[in-house]
C-alpha positions as a LaTeX table, in Angstrom:
\begin{tabular}{lrrr}
\hline
Residue & $x$ (\AA) & $y$ (\AA) & $z$ (\AA) \\
\hline
Arg1 & 50.25 & $-62.74$ & $-55.10$ \\
Gly2 & 47.71 & $-64.01$ & $-57.59$ \\
Ser3 & 44.82 & $-62.57$ & $-55.62$ \\
Glu4 & 46.53 & $-59.15$ & $-55.54$ \\
Ala5 & 46.87 & $-59.18$ & $-59.33$ \\
Leu6 & 43.22 & $-60.21$ & $-59.66$ \\
Arg7 & 42.18 & $-57.48$ & $-57.23$ \\
Gln8 & 44.08 & $-54.86$ & $-59.22$ \\
Arg9 & 42.51 & $-56.06$ & $-62.50$ \\
Cys10 & 39.05 & $-55.83$ & $-60.92$ \\
Tyr11 & 39.75 & $-52.31$ & $-59.72$ \\
Lys12 & 40.98 & $-51.29$ & $-63.16$ \\
Leu13 & 37.85 & $-52.67$ & $-64.78$ \\
Leu14 & 35.62 & $-50.87$ & $-62.29$ \\
Ile15 & 37.36 & $-47.55$ & $-62.82$ \\
Ala16 & 37.54 & $-47.97$ & $-66.63$ \\
Gly17 & 33.81 & $-48.65$ & $-66.57$ \\
Gly18 & 33.16 & $-45.30$ & $-64.91$ \\
Ala19 & 32.95 & $-46.36$ & $-61.28$ \\
Ser20 & 34.65 & $-44.13$ & $-58.76$ \\
Ala21 & 37.19 & $-45.35$ & $-56.23$ \\
Pro22 & 35.81 & $-46.16$ & $-52.78$ \\
Gln23 & 36.35 & $-43.53$ & $-50.07$ \\
Gly24 & 39.69 & $-43.67$ & $-48.28$ \\
Leu25 & 41.68 & $-45.46$ & $-50.97$ \\
Pro26 & 44.55 & $-43.51$ & $-52.48$ \\
Gly27 & 44.50 & $-43.15$ & $-56.26$ \\
Ile28 & 47.35 & $-44.40$ & $-58.40$ \\
Ser29 & 47.97 & $-44.15$ & $-62.09$ \\
Ser30 & 48.05 & $-47.30$ & $-64.17$ \\
Gly31 & 48.41 & $-47.22$ & $-67.94$ \\
Gly32 & 46.56 & $-43.93$ & $-68.28$ \\
Arg33 & 43.52 & $-45.25$ & $-66.39$ \\
Arg34 & 42.66 & $-44.26$ & $-62.87$ \\
Cys35 & 43.07 & $-47.16$ & $-60.46$ \\
Phe36 & 43.52 & $-47.39$ & $-56.69$ \\
Ala37 & 45.65 & $-49.32$ & $-54.29$ \\
Thr38 & 44.37 & $-51.76$ & $-51.70$ \\
Pro39 & 44.81 & $-50.51$ & $-48.14$ \\
Ala40 & 46.68 & $-52.67$ & $-45.69$ \\
Pro41 & 44.40 & $-55.11$ & $-43.86$ \\
Ser42 & 43.06 & $-53.70$ & $-40.65$ \\
Ser43 & 41.54 & $-55.45$ & $-37.72$ \\
Ala44 & 37.80 & $-55.15$ & $-37.49$ \\
Ser45 & 38.11 & $-55.24$ & $-33.69$ \\
Thr46 & 37.07 & $-51.68$ & $-32.85$ \\
Ala47 & 33.73 & $-53.03$ & $-31.60$ \\
Val48 & 33.26 & $-54.12$ & $-28.00$ \\
Arg49 & 33.66 & $-57.90$ & $-27.68$ \\
Gly50 & 30.48 & $-58.36$ & $-25.67$ \\
Gly51 & 29.61 & $-60.94$ & $-23.06$ \\
Tyr52 & 30.34 & $-64.05$ & $-25.09$ \\
Ala53 & 32.03 & $-67.05$ & $-23.49$ \\
Glu54 & 35.67 & $-67.86$ & $-24.13$ \\
Leu55 & 36.46 & $-70.96$ & $-26.18$ \\
Thr56 & 37.84 & $-73.82$ & $-24.05$ \\
Pro57 & 39.66 & $-77.08$ & $-24.82$ \\
Ala58 & 36.41 & $-78.89$ & $-23.96$ \\
Asp59 & 34.64 & $-76.89$ & $-26.71$ \\
Ile60 & 37.31 & $-77.88$ & $-29.23$ \\
Ala61 & 36.98 & $-81.53$ & $-28.18$ \\
Phe62 & 33.19 & $-81.38$ & $-28.67$ \\
Phe63 & 33.55 & $-79.87$ & $-32.15$ \\
Arg64 & 36.23 & $-82.38$ & $-33.13$ \\
Glu65 & 33.96 & $-85.25$ & $-32.01$ \\
Lys66 & 31.02 & $-83.88$ & $-34.03$ \\
Leu67 & 32.90 & $-82.82$ & $-37.17$ \\
Gly68 & 35.95 & $-85.09$ & $-37.29$ \\
Asp69 & 39.48 & $-83.91$ & $-37.97$ \\
Ala70 & 38.59 & $-82.65$ & $-41.46$ \\
Gly71 & 35.90 & $-80.43$ & $-39.98$ \\
Ile72 & 37.98 & $-78.34$ & $-37.59$ \\
Leu73 & 41.01 & $-76.08$ & $-37.67$ \\
Ala74 & 41.88 & $-74.95$ & $-34.16$ \\
Gly75 & 44.74 & $-73.89$ & $-31.95$ \\
Asp76 & 48.20 & $-73.17$ & $-33.28$ \\
Gly77 & 47.82 & $-74.45$ & $-36.83$ \\
Asp78 & 49.22 & $-73.10$ & $-40.08$ \\
Glu79 & 48.89 & $-69.29$ & $-40.09$ \\
Glu80 & 48.25 & $-69.20$ & $-43.82$ \\
Glu81 & 45.38 & $-71.64$ & $-43.42$ \\
Phe82 & 43.84 & $-69.50$ & $-40.65$ \\
Arg83 & 44.26 & $-66.37$ & $-42.78$ \\
Lys84 & 42.00 & $-67.87$ & $-45.47$ \\
Tyr85 & 39.11 & $-67.70$ & $-43.03$ \\
Asn86 & 40.14 & $-64.57$ & $-41.11$ \\
Arg87 & 40.59 & $-62.24$ & $-44.07$ \\
Asp88 & 37.96 & $-60.98$ & $-46.47$ \\
Trp89 & 38.28 & $-61.58$ & $-50.20$ \\
Met90 & 39.41 & $-58.00$ & $-50.87$ \\
Gly91 & 42.12 & $-58.21$ & $-48.19$ \\
Lys92 & 40.72 & $-55.21$ & $-46.32$ \\
Trp93 & 39.64 & $-56.77$ & $-43.00$ \\
Glu94 & 41.35 & $-59.39$ & $-40.88$ \\
Gly95 & 39.99 & $-61.20$ & $-37.82$ \\
Arg96 & 41.64 & $-63.29$ & $-35.11$ \\
Ser97 & 39.65 & $-66.51$ & $-34.94$ \\
Arg98 & 41.60 & $-69.56$ & $-33.80$ \\
Cys99 & 38.69 & $-71.97$ & $-34.34$ \\
Ile100 & 37.42 & $-72.67$ & $-37.85$ \\
Leu101 & 34.59 & $-75.18$ & $-38.10$ \\
Lys102 & 33.81 & $-76.82$ & $-41.45$ \\
Pro103 & 30.62 & $-78.87$ & $-41.25$ \\
Ala104 & 29.68 & $-81.13$ & $-44.14$ \\
Ser105 & 25.92 & $-81.33$ & $-43.53$ \\
Thr106 & 22.99 & $-79.36$ & $-42.17$ \\
Glu107 & 22.89 & $-81.77$ & $-39.22$ \\
Glu108 & 26.46 & $-80.82$ & $-38.32$ \\
Val109 & 25.63 & $-77.12$ & $-38.68$ \\
Ser110 & 22.67 & $-77.59$ & $-36.33$ \\
Ala111 & 24.81 & $-79.41$ & $-33.75$ \\
Val112 & 27.45 & $-76.66$ & $-33.82$ \\
Ile113 & 24.94 & $-73.81$ & $-33.55$ \\
Arg114 & 22.97 & $-75.55$ & $-30.78$ \\
Tyr115 & 26.15 & $-76.11$ & $-28.75$ \\
Ala116 & 27.47 & $-72.58$ & $-29.35$ \\
Asn117 & 24.12 & $-71.12$ & $-28.28$ \\
Glu118 & 24.05 & $-73.20$ & $-25.09$ \\
Arg119 & 27.62 & $-72.16$ & $-24.25$ \\
Gly120 & 27.20 & $-68.51$ & $-25.27$ \\
Leu121 & 29.96 & $-68.73$ & $-27.91$ \\
Ala122 & 30.04 & $-66.15$ & $-30.70$ \\
Val123 & 29.83 & $-67.56$ & $-34.24$ \\
Val124 & 30.46 & $-65.90$ & $-37.62$ \\
Pro125 & 29.01 & $-67.80$ & $-40.60$ \\
Gln126 & 30.88 & $-67.91$ & $-43.90$ \\
Gly127 & 29.37 & $-69.17$ & $-47.14$ \\
Gly128 & 31.93 & $-69.08$ & $-49.92$ \\
Asn129 & 33.83 & $-66.23$ & $-48.23$ \\
Thr130 & 33.76 & $-64.21$ & $-51.45$ \\
Gly131 & 31.90 & $-61.18$ & $-50.07$ \\
Leu132 & 33.27 & $-57.71$ & $-50.64$ \\
Val133 & 32.27 & $-55.89$ & $-47.45$ \\
Gly134 & 33.86 & $-57.94$ & $-44.64$ \\
Gly135 & 30.60 & $-59.23$ & $-43.19$ \\
Ser136 & 31.91 & $-62.78$ & $-42.80$ \\
Val137 & 35.16 & $-61.78$ & $-41.10$ \\
Pro138 & 35.33 & $-62.36$ & $-37.35$ \\
Val139 & 35.55 & $-59.11$ & $-35.39$ \\
His140 & 37.35 & $-60.68$ & $-32.44$ \\
Asp141 & 37.91 & $-64.35$ & $-31.60$ \\
Glu142 & 34.56 & $-65.72$ & $-32.75$ \\
Ile143 & 34.20 & $-69.22$ & $-34.11$ \\
Val144 & 34.13 & $-69.16$ & $-37.91$ \\
Leu145 & 31.48 & $-71.51$ & $-39.28$ \\
Ser146 & 32.69 & $-72.12$ & $-42.83$ \\
Leu147 & 30.24 & $-73.80$ & $-45.17$ \\
Leu148 & 32.85 & $-74.46$ & $-47.90$ \\
Arg149 & 32.53 & $-78.25$ & $-47.45$ \\
Met150 & 28.82 & $-77.88$ & $-48.24$ \\
His151 & 29.17 & $-77.10$ & $-51.93$ \\
Gln152 & 26.86 & $-79.51$ & $-53.70$ \\
Val153 & 24.20 & $-78.75$ & $-56.26$ \\
Glu154 & 21.05 & $-80.27$ & $-54.77$ \\
Asn155 & 18.59 & $-79.66$ & $-57.57$ \\
Val156 & 18.41 & $-78.10$ & $-61.04$ \\
Asp157 & 14.90 & $-77.38$ & $-62.24$ \\
Thr158 & 15.35 & $-76.84$ & $-65.96$ \\
Arg159 & 11.72 & $-75.89$ & $-66.39$ \\
Ser160 & 11.76 & $-72.96$ & $-63.96$ \\
Gly161 & 15.48 & $-72.20$ & $-64.14$ \\
Ile162 & 15.82 & $-72.53$ & $-60.36$ \\
Val163 & 18.95 & $-74.12$ & $-58.93$ \\
Thr164 & 19.15 & $-75.25$ & $-55.30$ \\
Val165 & 22.66 & $-75.39$ & $-53.87$ \\
Gln166 & 24.23 & $-75.82$ & $-50.45$ \\
Gly167 & 25.44 & $-72.79$ & $-48.48$ \\
Gly168 & 29.12 & $-73.08$ & $-49.38$ \\
Met169 & 28.63 & $-73.11$ & $-53.15$ \\
Val170 & 30.72 & $-70.43$ & $-54.84$ \\
Leu171 & 29.17 & $-69.01$ & $-58.00$ \\
Glu172 & 32.22 & $-69.93$ & $-60.07$ \\
Gln173 & 31.74 & $-73.58$ & $-59.06$ \\
Leu174 & 28.05 & $-73.39$ & $-59.95$ \\
Asp175 & 28.85 & $-71.82$ & $-63.29$ \\
Asn176 & 31.32 & $-74.62$ & $-64.04$ \\
His177 & 28.72 & $-77.22$ & $-63.02$ \\
Leu178 & 26.02 & $-75.80$ & $-65.24$ \\
\hline
\end{tabular}
């Protein structure tokens, strides 16, 4: 509910600022300003799945051994928890992944990617999952490699103004840190 209200406020600000509504979204009136409604989520599965291997219980066991219980969401878990990783931030696209991996280090990322490559498993990487175009949403049943547990600031160079962060750092978190 809160994200829908935020989405509508963002749309209103975009339109009030002179931006036009994206193609395919019906216009609605809101307080004299032009706004638009969010379409219902649609599956991004119109693409052919390809020749990737199917995930097996042995794969899940390997990932659980490498990442620990905190690093994996798999099987028939909480649907709302899966939705967090299967739906884009705008609520436009929704995937069907049943295996969410959450490494906490680059070594764990390497182990996951190496194993997935050897097995021919499809992987979709997610940084903070705040993108607006659905690029981090699984198209079919790919493994989601969420970097949200990797959210540390590694270095702040005050002289150059360069900040080095891990792949799961969300800009809001960085802003709060700085």
